[in-house]
Amino acid sequence: MIIKPKIRGFVCVTAHPEGCAANVQEQIDYVIKQGPLNGGPKNVLIIGASTGYGLATRIASAFACRAGTVGVFFERPSINGRTATAGWYNSIAVEKKAKEAGLFTASVNGDAFSDEIKKDTIEVIKNGPGKVDLVIYSLASPRRTHPKTGESFRAVLKPIGQPFTAKTLDTDKKKVAEVTIDPASEEEIAATKAVMGGEDWEMWISALSDAGVLAEGARSVAYSYIGPEVTWPVYKNGTIGMAKEDLEASARKNDSRLRASGGSAFISVNKAVVTQSSSAIPVVPLYISMLFKVMKDNGSHEGCIEQIYRLYRDQMFNGSRPKFDEVGRVRLDDLEMKTEVQEIAQSLWNEADTESLDEHSDFAGYREDFLRLFGFGLEGVDYEAETDPNVDFEA
Ligand code: NAD
């Protein structure tokens, strides 16, 4: 079939296998060009490994550090002539390249919140590298079924206490409009915490530790976001921010647990980038479009792979302890949060409307990154060619 992007609101329901492979290859080429990182991890478990920050982490681990990787994700293969999800194609591409490079690689596709997938992953580690010395928690999910109670939770992206009115961008229609989001109920706040908070990360660390598959000195990192004041009512001070606070509390608990064997756990606050998850957050895509303009203009723009390579090179595998902020987090969002960057982003924000969007933002860059998530717009891919959507992992 000829595979073209089919956009529905803030998602693209098609993905291009060769385009996704080209996207993975570009990230591999980037880390190889930056140079190998000595003293990196030997075997890394990445929970949420198929897209966005988790995919970049898998690529940096394998191709900058020559680490074995076990990737956990929830993706759909091609069925009934529909394309697979981008994360499916990405993971096949990473595995193929890692095998060619002589590295251990394995993937577990299923619900990471479940006990079953934790058990399967532990078996994969036991039958493969035996132990992992780094566990990355990079899940972003709209829902979770609790493994002990069976209760289902749905995360919401809402303010707390009062309604929030702000500019937002309809990325499909390229329209800036005002949106008012009603505040979350207590139940919704609790549900969002259950999905995106830290309980599941703690369950992973307990399960891995109890099964004896964590190496001496194993470390674990979860990713978070803070962002600028314009997004705080719906992000930092909203339901998702409460969940991230809970994740920070879990970082402290996981840290004490891992310290017993010489390891540690912490949060890395990363910068805003275009991913399937960030495209779904109200207000954030407009801010990202402005941020990209400012950071591209001043030469400090980074995507997922640049961020994670920097995390590894400057914070985790440079022979000294990471530099933590006052509450123990690594701040990869340092360049985003610089006063001069934020001041310009804020003034662009004040000016932006539908007519002046191209002048006041890098909407073209946003759009390009969005399509690339699904394997579209990659150089060297023939998008007019017949393409088989049915691609599978090598046995
Ligand atoms: P993403 O949507 O690109 O990736 C989410 C990953 O989670 C995918 O691999 C997906 O398969 C997996 N996943 C979702 N539900 C699952 C389930 N039930 N079981 C197994 N796997 C599941 O998201 P992302 O933007 O890379 O976000 C990853 C982390 O980075 C999140 O904690 C997010 O808050 C954080 N972060 C994102 C940004 C940003 O701008 N995108 C900025 C800073 C921090």
CSV table of C-alpha atoms and ligand atoms in Angstrom, one decimal:
chain,number,residue,atom,x,y,z
A,1,MET,CA,0.0,0.0,0.0
A,2,ILE,CA,1.0,3.7,-0.3
A,3,ILE,CA,1.2,5.0,3.2
A,4,LYS,CA,0.3,8.6,3.8
A,5,PRO,CA,-0.2,10.5,7.1
A,6,LYS,CA,-3.8,10.4,8.3
A,7,ILE,CA,-4.2,12.9,11.1
A,8,ARG,CA,-7.1,12.8,13.5
A,9,GLY,CA,-6.9,15.7,15.9
A,10,PHE,CA,-3.6,15.4,17.7
A,11,VAL,CA,-2.7,11.9,16.6
A,12,CYS,CA,-1.7,10.4,13.3
A,13,VAL,CA,-3.4,7.0,12.8
A,14,THR,CA,-0.9,5.8,10.2
A,15,ALA,CA,2.8,5.2,10.4
A,16,HIS,CA,5.5,4.5,7.8
A,17,PRO,CA,7.8,1.5,8.5
A,18,GLU,CA,10.7,2.7,6.4
A,19,GLY,CA,10.2,6.3,7.7
A,20,CYS,CA,10.3,5.1,11.3
A,21,ALA,CA,13.4,3.1,10.5
A,22,ALA,CA,15.0,6.2,9.0
A,23,ASN,CA,14.1,8.2,12.1
A,24,VAL,CA,15.7,5.6,14.3
A,25,GLN,CA,18.8,5.6,12.0
A,26,GLU,CA,19.2,9.4,12.3
A,27,GLN,CA,19.2,9.1,16.1
A,28,ILE,CA,21.8,6.3,15.9
A,29,ASP,CA,23.9,8.4,13.5
A,30,TYR,CA,23.7,11.3,16.0
A,31,VAL,CA,25.0,9.4,19.0
A,32,ILE,CA,27.7,7.7,16.9
A,33,LYS,CA,28.8,11.1,15.7
A,34,GLN,CA,29.0,12.4,19.2
A,35,GLY,CA,31.3,9.6,20.2
A,36,PRO,CA,31.2,6.6,22.5
A,37,LEU,CA,30.6,7.1,26.2
A,38,ASN,CA,33.0,5.0,28.3
A,39,GLY,CA,31.9,3.9,31.7
A,40,GLY,CA,28.2,3.8,30.6
A,41,PRO,CA,25.7,1.1,31.7
A,42,LYS,CA,26.2,-2.5,30.7
A,43,ASN,CA,22.5,-3.5,30.4
A,44,VAL,CA,19.6,-1.2,30.5
A,45,LEU,CA,15.9,-1.8,31.0
A,46,ILE,CA,13.7,0.9,29.4
A,47,ILE,CA,10.1,1.0,30.4
A,48,GLY,CA,8.3,3.0,27.6
A,49,ALA,CA,11.1,2.3,25.1
A,50,SER,CA,9.4,2.6,21.7
A,51,THR,CA,8.8,6.4,21.1
A,52,GLY,CA,9.9,9.8,22.4
A,53,TYR,CA,12.3,9.9,25.4
A,54,GLY,CA,12.3,6.2,26.0
A,55,LEU,CA,13.3,5.4,22.4
A,56,ALA,CA,16.1,8.0,22.5
A,57,THR,CA,17.3,6.4,25.8
A,58,ARG,CA,17.4,2.9,24.2
A,59,ILE,CA,19.3,4.3,21.2
A,60,ALA,CA,21.8,6.2,23.4
A,61,SER,CA,22.3,3.2,25.7
A,62,ALA,CA,23.0,0.8,22.8
A,63,PHE,CA,24.8,2.9,20.3
A,64,ALA,CA,26.8,5.3,22.6
A,65,CYS,CA,27.4,2.9,25.5
A,66,ARG,CA,27.3,-0.5,23.7
A,67,ALA,CA,24.8,-1.6,26.4
A,68,GLY,CA,22.4,-4.5,26.1
A,69,THR,CA,18.8,-3.2,26.1
A,70,VAL,CA,15.5,-4.6,27.1
A,71,GLY,CA,12.6,-2.4,25.9
A,72,VAL,CA,9.1,-2.6,27.3
A,73,PHE,CA,6.3,-0.8,25.4
A,74,PHE,CA,2.7,-1.1,24.4
A,75,GLU,CA,2.4,-1.0,20.6
A,76,ARG,CA,0.1,-2.5,18.0
A,77,PRO,CA,1.3,-4.6,15.0
A,78,SER,CA,-0.2,-4.1,11.5
A,79,ILE,CA,-3.7,-5.8,11.3
A,80,ASN,CA,-6.3,-6.0,8.6
A,81,GLY,CA,-4.3,-3.7,6.2
A,82,ARG,CA,-3.9,-1.0,8.9
A,83,THR,CA,-0.4,0.1,9.5
A,84,ALA,CA,1.3,-0.8,12.9
A,85,THR,CA,1.9,2.0,15.4
A,86,ALA,CA,5.1,4.0,15.0
A,87,GLY,CA,6.5,2.5,18.2
A,88,TRP,CA,6.2,-1.0,16.7
A,89,TYR,CA,8.2,0.0,13.6
A,90,ASN,CA,10.7,2.0,15.7
A,91,SER,CA,11.4,-1.0,18.0
A,92,ILE,CA,11.9,-3.4,15.1
A,93,ALA,CA,14.4,-1.0,13.6
A,94,VAL,CA,16.3,-0.5,16.8
A,95,GLU,CA,16.5,-4.2,17.5
A,96,LYS,CA,17.7,-4.9,13.9
A,97,LYS,CA,20.5,-2.4,14.2
A,98,ALA,CA,21.5,-3.5,17.7
A,99,LYS,CA,21.7,-7.1,16.6
A,100,GLU,CA,23.9,-6.1,13.6
A,101,ALA,CA,26.1,-4.3,16.1
A,102,GLY,CA,26.5,-7.4,18.2
A,103,LEU,CA,24.5,-6.1,21.1
A,104,PHE,CA,22.0,-7.9,23.3
A,105,THR,CA,18.5,-6.7,22.6
A,106,ALA,CA,15.0,-7.9,23.6
A,107,SER,CA,11.5,-6.3,23.6
A,108,VAL,CA,8.4,-7.0,25.7
A,109,ASN,CA,5.2,-5.7,24.2
A,110,GLY,CA,2.3,-5.4,26.6
A,111,ASP,CA,0.9,-3.5,29.5
A,112,ALA,CA,3.8,-2.4,31.7
A,113,PHE,CA,1.3,-1.7,34.6
A,114,SER,CA,0.4,-5.4,34.8
A,115,ASP,CA,2.1,-8.0,37.0
A,116,GLU,CA,2.3,-10.3,34.0
A,117,ILE,CA,4.5,-8.0,31.9
A,118,LYS,CA,6.7,-7.4,34.9
A,119,LYS,CA,7.2,-11.2,35.3
A,120,ASP,CA,7.8,-11.6,31.5
A,121,THR,CA,10.4,-8.9,31.6
A,122,ILE,CA,12.2,-10.4,34.5
A,123,GLU,CA,12.3,-13.7,32.6
A,124,VAL,CA,13.7,-12.0,29.6
A,125,ILE,CA,16.4,-10.4,31.7
A,126,LYS,CA,17.2,-13.7,33.5
A,127,ASN,CA,17.5,-15.5,30.1
A,128,GLY,CA,19.5,-12.7,28.6
A,129,PRO,CA,22.0,-10.5,30.4
A,130,GLY,CA,21.0,-11.8,33.8
A,131,LYS,CA,21.0,-8.4,35.5
A,132,VAL,CA,20.5,-4.8,34.6
A,133,ASP,CA,22.4,-1.9,36.0
A,134,LEU,CA,20.1,0.9,34.8
A,135,VAL,CA,16.3,1.1,34.8
A,136,ILE,CA,14.7,4.0,32.9
A,137,TYR,CA,11.0,4.7,33.6
A,138,SER,CA,9.6,6.7,30.6
A,139,LEU,CA,6.0,5.7,30.5
A,140,ALA,CA,3.3,8.1,29.3
A,141,SER,CA,-0.1,6.6,29.3
A,142,PRO,CA,-3.7,7.8,29.4
A,143,ARG,CA,-4.9,4.9,31.5
A,144,ARG,CA,-3.9,2.2,33.9
A,145,THR,CA,-5.6,-0.9,35.3
A,146,HIS,CA,-4.3,-1.5,38.8
A,147,PRO,CA,-2.6,-4.9,39.0
A,148,LYS,CA,-3.8,-5.6,42.6
A,149,THR,CA,-7.3,-4.2,42.7
A,150,GLY,CA,-8.3,-4.5,39.0
A,151,GLU,CA,-9.6,-0.9,39.2
A,152,SER,CA,-9.2,1.1,35.9
A,153,PHE,CA,-8.0,4.7,36.0
A,154,ARG,CA,-8.1,7.3,33.3
A,155,ALA,CA,-5.7,10.3,33.5
A,156,VAL,CA,-7.0,13.8,32.7
A,157,LEU,CA,-5.1,17.0,31.8
A,158,LYS,CA,-7.0,19.6,33.8
A,159,PRO,CA,-6.3,22.5,36.2
A,160,ILE,CA,-7.1,22.1,39.9
A,161,GLY,CA,-9.4,24.4,41.9
A,162,GLN,CA,-10.5,26.8,39.2
A,163,PRO,CA,-11.1,26.8,35.4
A,164,PHE,CA,-8.2,27.8,33.2
A,165,THR,CA,-8.5,29.9,30.1
A,166,ALA,CA,-5.6,30.3,27.8
A,167,LYS,CA,-4.5,30.3,24.2
A,168,THR,CA,-4.2,26.9,22.6
A,169,LEU,CA,-3.2,25.7,19.2
A,170,ASP,CA,-5.2,23.3,17.0
A,171,THR,CA,-2.2,21.8,15.3
A,172,ASP,CA,-4.3,20.0,12.7
A,173,LYS,CA,-6.2,23.2,11.6
A,174,LYS,CA,-3.3,25.6,12.4
A,175,LYS,CA,-5.6,27.8,14.4
A,176,VAL,CA,-4.9,29.7,17.7
A,177,ALA,CA,-8.0,29.9,19.8
A,178,GLU,CA,-8.9,30.4,23.4
A,179,VAL,CA,-9.8,27.3,25.5
A,180,THR,CA,-11.3,27.1,28.9
A,181,ILE,CA,-10.7,23.9,30.8
A,182,ASP,CA,-12.8,23.1,33.8
A,183,PRO,CA,-11.1,22.0,37.0
A,184,ALA,CA,-10.6,18.4,37.8
A,185,SER,CA,-12.7,16.6,40.4
A,186,GLU,CA,-11.0,14.9,43.4
A,187,GLU,CA,-11.6,11.6,41.7
A,188,GLU,CA,-9.9,12.8,38.5
A,189,ILE,CA,-6.9,14.1,40.5
A,190,ALA,CA,-6.6,10.7,42.2
A,191,ALA,CA,-7.0,8.8,38.9
A,192,THR,CA,-4.3,10.9,37.2
A,193,LYS,CA,-1.9,10.2,40.1
A,194,ALA,CA,-2.7,6.5,39.8
A,195,VAL,CA,-1.8,6.5,36.1
A,196,MET,CA,1.1,8.9,35.9
A,197,GLY,CA,2.3,9.0,39.5
A,198,GLY,CA,5.1,6.8,41.0
A,199,GLU,CA,3.3,3.7,42.3
A,200,ASP,CA,4.1,1.6,39.2
A,201,TRP,CA,7.7,2.7,39.1
A,202,GLU,CA,8.0,1.6,42.7
A,203,MET,CA,6.3,-1.7,41.8
A,204,TRP,CA,8.9,-2.2,39.0
A,205,ILE,CA,11.9,-1.6,41.3
A,206,SER,CA,10.5,-3.9,44.0
A,207,ALA,CA,9.7,-6.7,41.5
A,208,LEU,CA,13.2,-6.4,39.8
A,209,SER,CA,15.0,-6.2,43.2
A,210,ASP,CA,13.0,-9.2,44.7
A,211,ALA,CA,13.8,-11.2,41.6
A,212,GLY,CA,17.5,-10.5,41.9
A,213,VAL,CA,17.9,-9.0,38.5
A,214,LEU,CA,19.3,-5.7,39.6
A,215,ALA,CA,23.1,-5.5,39.5
A,216,GLU,CA,25.1,-4.1,42.5
A,217,GLY,CA,24.9,-0.3,42.2
A,218,ALA,CA,22.0,-0.3,39.8
A,219,ARG,CA,20.4,3.1,39.2
A,220,SER,CA,17.0,4.1,38.1
A,221,VAL,CA,15.8,7.3,36.5
A,222,ALA,CA,12.2,8.6,35.7
A,223,TYR,CA,11.5,11.5,33.4
A,224,SER,CA,9.5,14.5,34.3
A,225,TYR,CA,8.6,18.0,33.1
A,226,ILE,CA,8.0,21.4,34.8
A,227,GLY,CA,7.8,24.0,32.0
A,228,PRO,CA,7.0,27.8,32.0
A,229,GLU,CA,4.4,29.6,34.0
A,230,VAL,CA,2.0,30.0,31.0
A,231,THR,CA,1.4,26.2,31.2
A,232,TRP,CA,1.4,25.8,35.0
A,233,PRO,CA,-2.3,25.9,35.6
A,234,VAL,CA,-2.7,22.9,33.2
A,235,TYR,CA,0.7,21.3,33.8
A,236,LYS,CA,2.8,21.8,36.9
A,237,ASN,CA,-0.2,22.9,39.1
A,238,GLY,CA,-2.7,20.7,37.3
A,239,THR,CA,-3.6,17.0,37.6
A,240,ILE,CA,-0.4,15.9,35.7
A,241,GLY,CA,1.8,18.1,38.0
A,242,MET,CA,0.2,16.4,41.0
A,243,ALA,CA,1.1,13.0,39.5
A,244,LYS,CA,4.7,14.2,38.8
A,245,GLU,CA,4.9,15.2,42.5
A,246,ASP,CA,3.9,11.7,43.4
A,247,LEU,CA,6.6,10.4,41.0
A,248,GLU,CA,9.2,12.6,42.8
A,249,ALA,CA,8.1,11.0,46.2
A,250,SER,CA,8.6,7.6,44.6
A,251,ALA,CA,12.1,8.7,43.4
A,252,ARG,CA,13.0,9.2,47.1
A,253,LYS,CA,11.6,5.7,48.0
A,254,ASN,CA,13.3,4.0,45.1
A,255,ASP,CA,16.5,5.8,46.0
A,256,SER,CA,16.5,4.5,49.6
A,257,ARG,CA,15.8,1.0,48.3
A,258,LEU,CA,18.6,1.1,45.7
A,259,ARG,CA,21.1,2.8,48.1
A,260,ALA,CA,21.1,-0.4,50.1
A,261,SER,CA,23.1,-2.0,47.2
A,262,GLY,CA,25.1,1.1,46.3
A,263,GLY,CA,22.7,2.4,43.7
A,264,SER,CA,20.4,5.4,43.4
A,265,ALA,CA,17.2,6.7,41.9
A,266,PHE,CA,16.3,10.2,40.7
A,267,ILE,CA,14.2,12.3,38.4
A,268,SER,CA,15.5,13.9,35.3
A,269,VAL,CA,13.4,17.0,34.4
A,270,ASN,CA,13.6,17.1,30.6
A,271,LYS,CA,12.8,19.8,28.1
A,272,ALA,CA,9.6,20.1,26.1
A,273,VAL,CA,9.8,18.2,22.8
A,274,VAL,CA,7.2,17.0,20.3
A,275,THR,CA,6.1,13.5,21.2
A,276,GLN,CA,2.8,11.6,20.9
A,277,SER,CA,2.2,12.5,24.6
A,278,SER,CA,3.0,16.2,24.6
A,279,SER,CA,0.9,16.8,21.5
A,280,ALA,CA,-2.2,15.7,23.5
A,281,ILE,CA,-1.7,18.3,26.3
A,282,PRO,CA,-3.8,21.5,25.8
A,283,VAL,CA,-1.7,24.7,25.5
A,284,VAL,CA,1.6,22.9,25.4
A,285,PRO,CA,1.9,22.6,21.5
A,286,LEU,CA,1.6,26.3,21.2
A,287,TYR,CA,4.3,26.9,23.8
A,288,ILE,CA,6.5,24.3,22.1
A,289,SER,CA,6.2,26.0,18.8
A,290,MET,CA,7.4,29.3,20.4
A,291,LEU,CA,10.1,27.6,22.4
A,292,PHE,CA,11.5,26.0,19.2
A,293,LYS,CA,11.7,29.4,17.5
A,294,VAL,CA,13.6,30.9,20.4
A,295,MET,CA,15.9,27.9,20.9
A,296,LYS,CA,16.6,27.4,17.2
A,297,ASP,CA,17.4,31.1,16.9
A,298,ASN,CA,19.9,31.1,19.7
A,299,GLY,CA,21.4,27.7,18.7
A,300,SER,CA,20.3,25.7,21.8
A,301,HIS,CA,17.5,23.6,20.3
A,302,GLU,CA,17.5,20.0,21.3
A,303,GLY,CA,15.3,17.0,20.6
A,304,CYS,CA,15.0,13.7,22.6
A,305,ILE,CA,18.2,12.2,21.4
A,306,GLU,CA,20.3,15.3,22.1
A,307,GLN,CA,18.8,15.6,25.6
A,308,ILE,CA,19.5,12.0,26.5
A,309,TYR,CA,23.0,11.9,25.1
A,310,ARG,CA,23.6,15.0,27.3
A,311,LEU,CA,22.1,13.3,30.3
A,312,TYR,CA,24.4,10.4,29.8
A,313,ARG,CA,27.5,12.4,28.9
A,314,ASP,CA,27.3,15.2,31.4
A,315,GLN,CA,25.4,13.8,34.3
A,316,MET,CA,25.4,10.1,34.6
A,317,PHE,CA,28.6,8.6,33.0
A,318,ASN,CA,31.3,11.2,33.4
A,319,GLY,CA,32.8,9.7,36.5
A,320,SER,CA,31.2,12.1,39.0
A,321,ARG,CA,27.8,12.4,40.7
A,322,PRO,CA,25.0,14.1,38.8
A,323,LYS,CA,24.4,17.7,39.6
A,324,PHE,CA,21.1,17.9,41.4
A,325,ASP,CA,18.8,20.8,42.0
A,326,GLU,CA,17.7,21.8,45.5
A,327,VAL,CA,15.2,18.9,45.6
A,328,GLY,CA,17.4,16.2,44.1
A,329,ARG,CA,16.4,16.4,40.4
A,330,VAL,CA,18.7,16.5,37.3
A,331,ARG,CA,17.7,19.5,35.2
A,332,LEU,CA,18.0,18.8,31.5
A,333,ASP,CA,15.5,21.7,31.0
A,334,ASP,CA,18.2,24.2,32.0
A,335,LEU,CA,18.5,25.7,28.5
A,336,GLU,CA,14.7,25.9,28.1
A,337,MET,CA,14.2,27.6,31.5
A,338,LYS,CA,16.9,30.3,31.0
A,339,THR,CA,15.4,33.7,31.7
A,340,GLU,CA,16.3,35.1,28.3
A,341,VAL,CA,14.7,32.2,26.5
A,342,GLN,CA,11.5,32.4,28.7
A,343,GLU,CA,11.2,36.2,28.3
A,344,ILE,CA,11.2,35.9,24.5
A,345,ALA,CA,8.9,32.9,24.5
A,346,GLN,CA,6.5,34.8,26.7
A,347,SER,CA,6.5,37.9,24.4
A,348,LEU,CA,5.9,35.7,21.4
A,349,TRP,CA,3.1,34.0,23.3
A,350,ASN,CA,1.5,37.4,24.0
A,351,GLU,CA,1.6,38.3,20.3
A,352,ALA,CA,0.6,35.0,18.7
A,353,ASP,CA,-2.7,34.5,16.9
A,354,THR,CA,-3.8,32.4,13.9
A,355,GLU,CA,-2.7,35.0,11.3
A,356,SER,CA,0.7,35.7,12.8
A,357,LEU,CA,1.5,32.1,13.9
A,358,ASP,CA,4.3,31.6,11.4
A,359,GLU,CA,5.9,34.9,12.4
A,360,HIS,CA,5.8,34.3,16.1
A,361,SER,CA,6.5,30.6,16.3
A,362,ASP,CA,8.2,27.7,14.6
A,363,PHE,CA,5.0,26.0,13.8
A,364,ALA,CA,6.6,24.6,10.7
A,365,GLY,CA,9.2,22.9,12.9
A,366,TYR,CA,6.5,21.6,15.3
A,367,ARG,CA,4.6,20.1,12.4
A,368,GLU,CA,7.7,18.6,10.8
A,369,ASP,CA,8.7,16.9,14.2
A,370,PHE,CA,5.1,15.7,14.6
A,371,LEU,CA,5.0,14.0,11.2
A,372,ARG,CA,8.5,12.5,11.8
A,373,LEU,CA,7.1,10.8,15.0
A,374,PHE,CA,5.1,8.6,12.6
A,375,GLY,CA,7.9,8.2,10.0
A,376,PHE,CA,6.8,10.9,7.5
A,377,GLY,CA,9.0,13.6,6.0
A,378,LEU,CA,12.3,11.6,6.4
A,379,GLU,CA,14.9,12.1,3.8
A,380,GLY,CA,15.7,9.2,1.5
A,381,VAL,CA,12.3,7.5,2.0
A,382,ASP,CA,10.1,7.0,-1.1
A,383,TYR,CA,6.6,7.9,0.1
A,384,GLU,CA,5.1,7.1,-3.3
A,385,ALA,CA,6.4,3.5,-3.3
A,386,GLU,CA,4.3,0.5,-2.5
A,387,THR,CA,5.1,-0.4,1.1
A,388,ASP,CA,4.2,-3.5,3.1
A,389,PRO,CA,2.9,-2.4,6.5
A,390,ASN,CA,3.3,-5.9,7.8
A,391,VAL,CA,6.7,-5.9,9.5
A,392,ASP,CA,7.6,-8.2,12.3
A,393,PHE,CA,10.4,-8.7,14.9
A,394,GLU,CA,13.1,-11.2,13.9
A,395,ALA,CA,12.7,-14.4,15.7
B,1,NAD,P1,5.7,8.9,24.4
B,1,NAD,O1,4.2,9.0,24.2
B,1,NAD,O2,6.6,9.2,23.2
B,1,NAD,O3,6.2,7.5,24.9
B,1,NAD,C1,5.4,6.7,25.8
B,1,NAD,C2,6.0,5.3,25.9
B,1,NAD,O4,5.2,4.6,26.9
B,1,NAD,C3,5.9,4.5,24.6
B,1,NAD,O5,7.0,3.7,24.5
B,1,NAD,C4,4.6,3.7,24.9
B,1,NAD,O6,4.6,2.4,24.2
B,1,NAD,C5,4.8,3.4,26.4
B,1,NAD,N1,3.5,3.0,27.0
B,1,NAD,C6,2.4,3.7,27.2
B,1,NAD,N2,1.5,3.0,27.9
B,1,NAD,C7,2.1,1.8,28.2
B,1,NAD,C8,1.7,0.6,28.9
B,1,NAD,N3,0.5,0.5,29.5
B,1,NAD,N4,2.5,-0.4,29.0
B,1,NAD,C9,3.8,-0.3,28.4
B,1,NAD,N5,4.2,0.7,27.7
B,1,NAD,C10,3.4,1.8,27.6
B,1,NAD,O7,6.0,9.9,25.6
B,1,NAD,P2,7.2,10.8,26.0
B,1,NAD,O8,6.8,12.2,25.7
B,1,NAD,O9,8.5,10.3,25.5
B,1,NAD,O10,7.1,10.7,27.6
B,1,NAD,C11,8.0,9.8,28.4
B,1,NAD,C12,8.2,10.5,29.7
B,1,NAD,O11,9.0,11.7,29.5
B,1,NAD,C13,7.0,10.9,30.5
B,1,NAD,O12,7.2,10.7,31.8
B,1,NAD,C14,6.9,12.4,30.2
B,1,NAD,O13,6.2,13.1,31.2
B,1,NAD,C15,8.4,12.8,30.2
B,1,NAD,N6,8.6,14.1,29.5
B,1,NAD,C16,8.1,14.4,28.3
B,1,NAD,C17,8.4,15.6,27.8
B,1,NAD,C18,7.8,16.0,26.4
B,1,NAD,O14,7.8,17.2,26.1
B,1,NAD,N7,7.3,15.1,25.6
B,1,NAD,C19,9.2,16.5,28.5
B,1,NAD,C20,9.7,16.2,29.7
B,1,NAD,C21,9.4,14.9,30.2
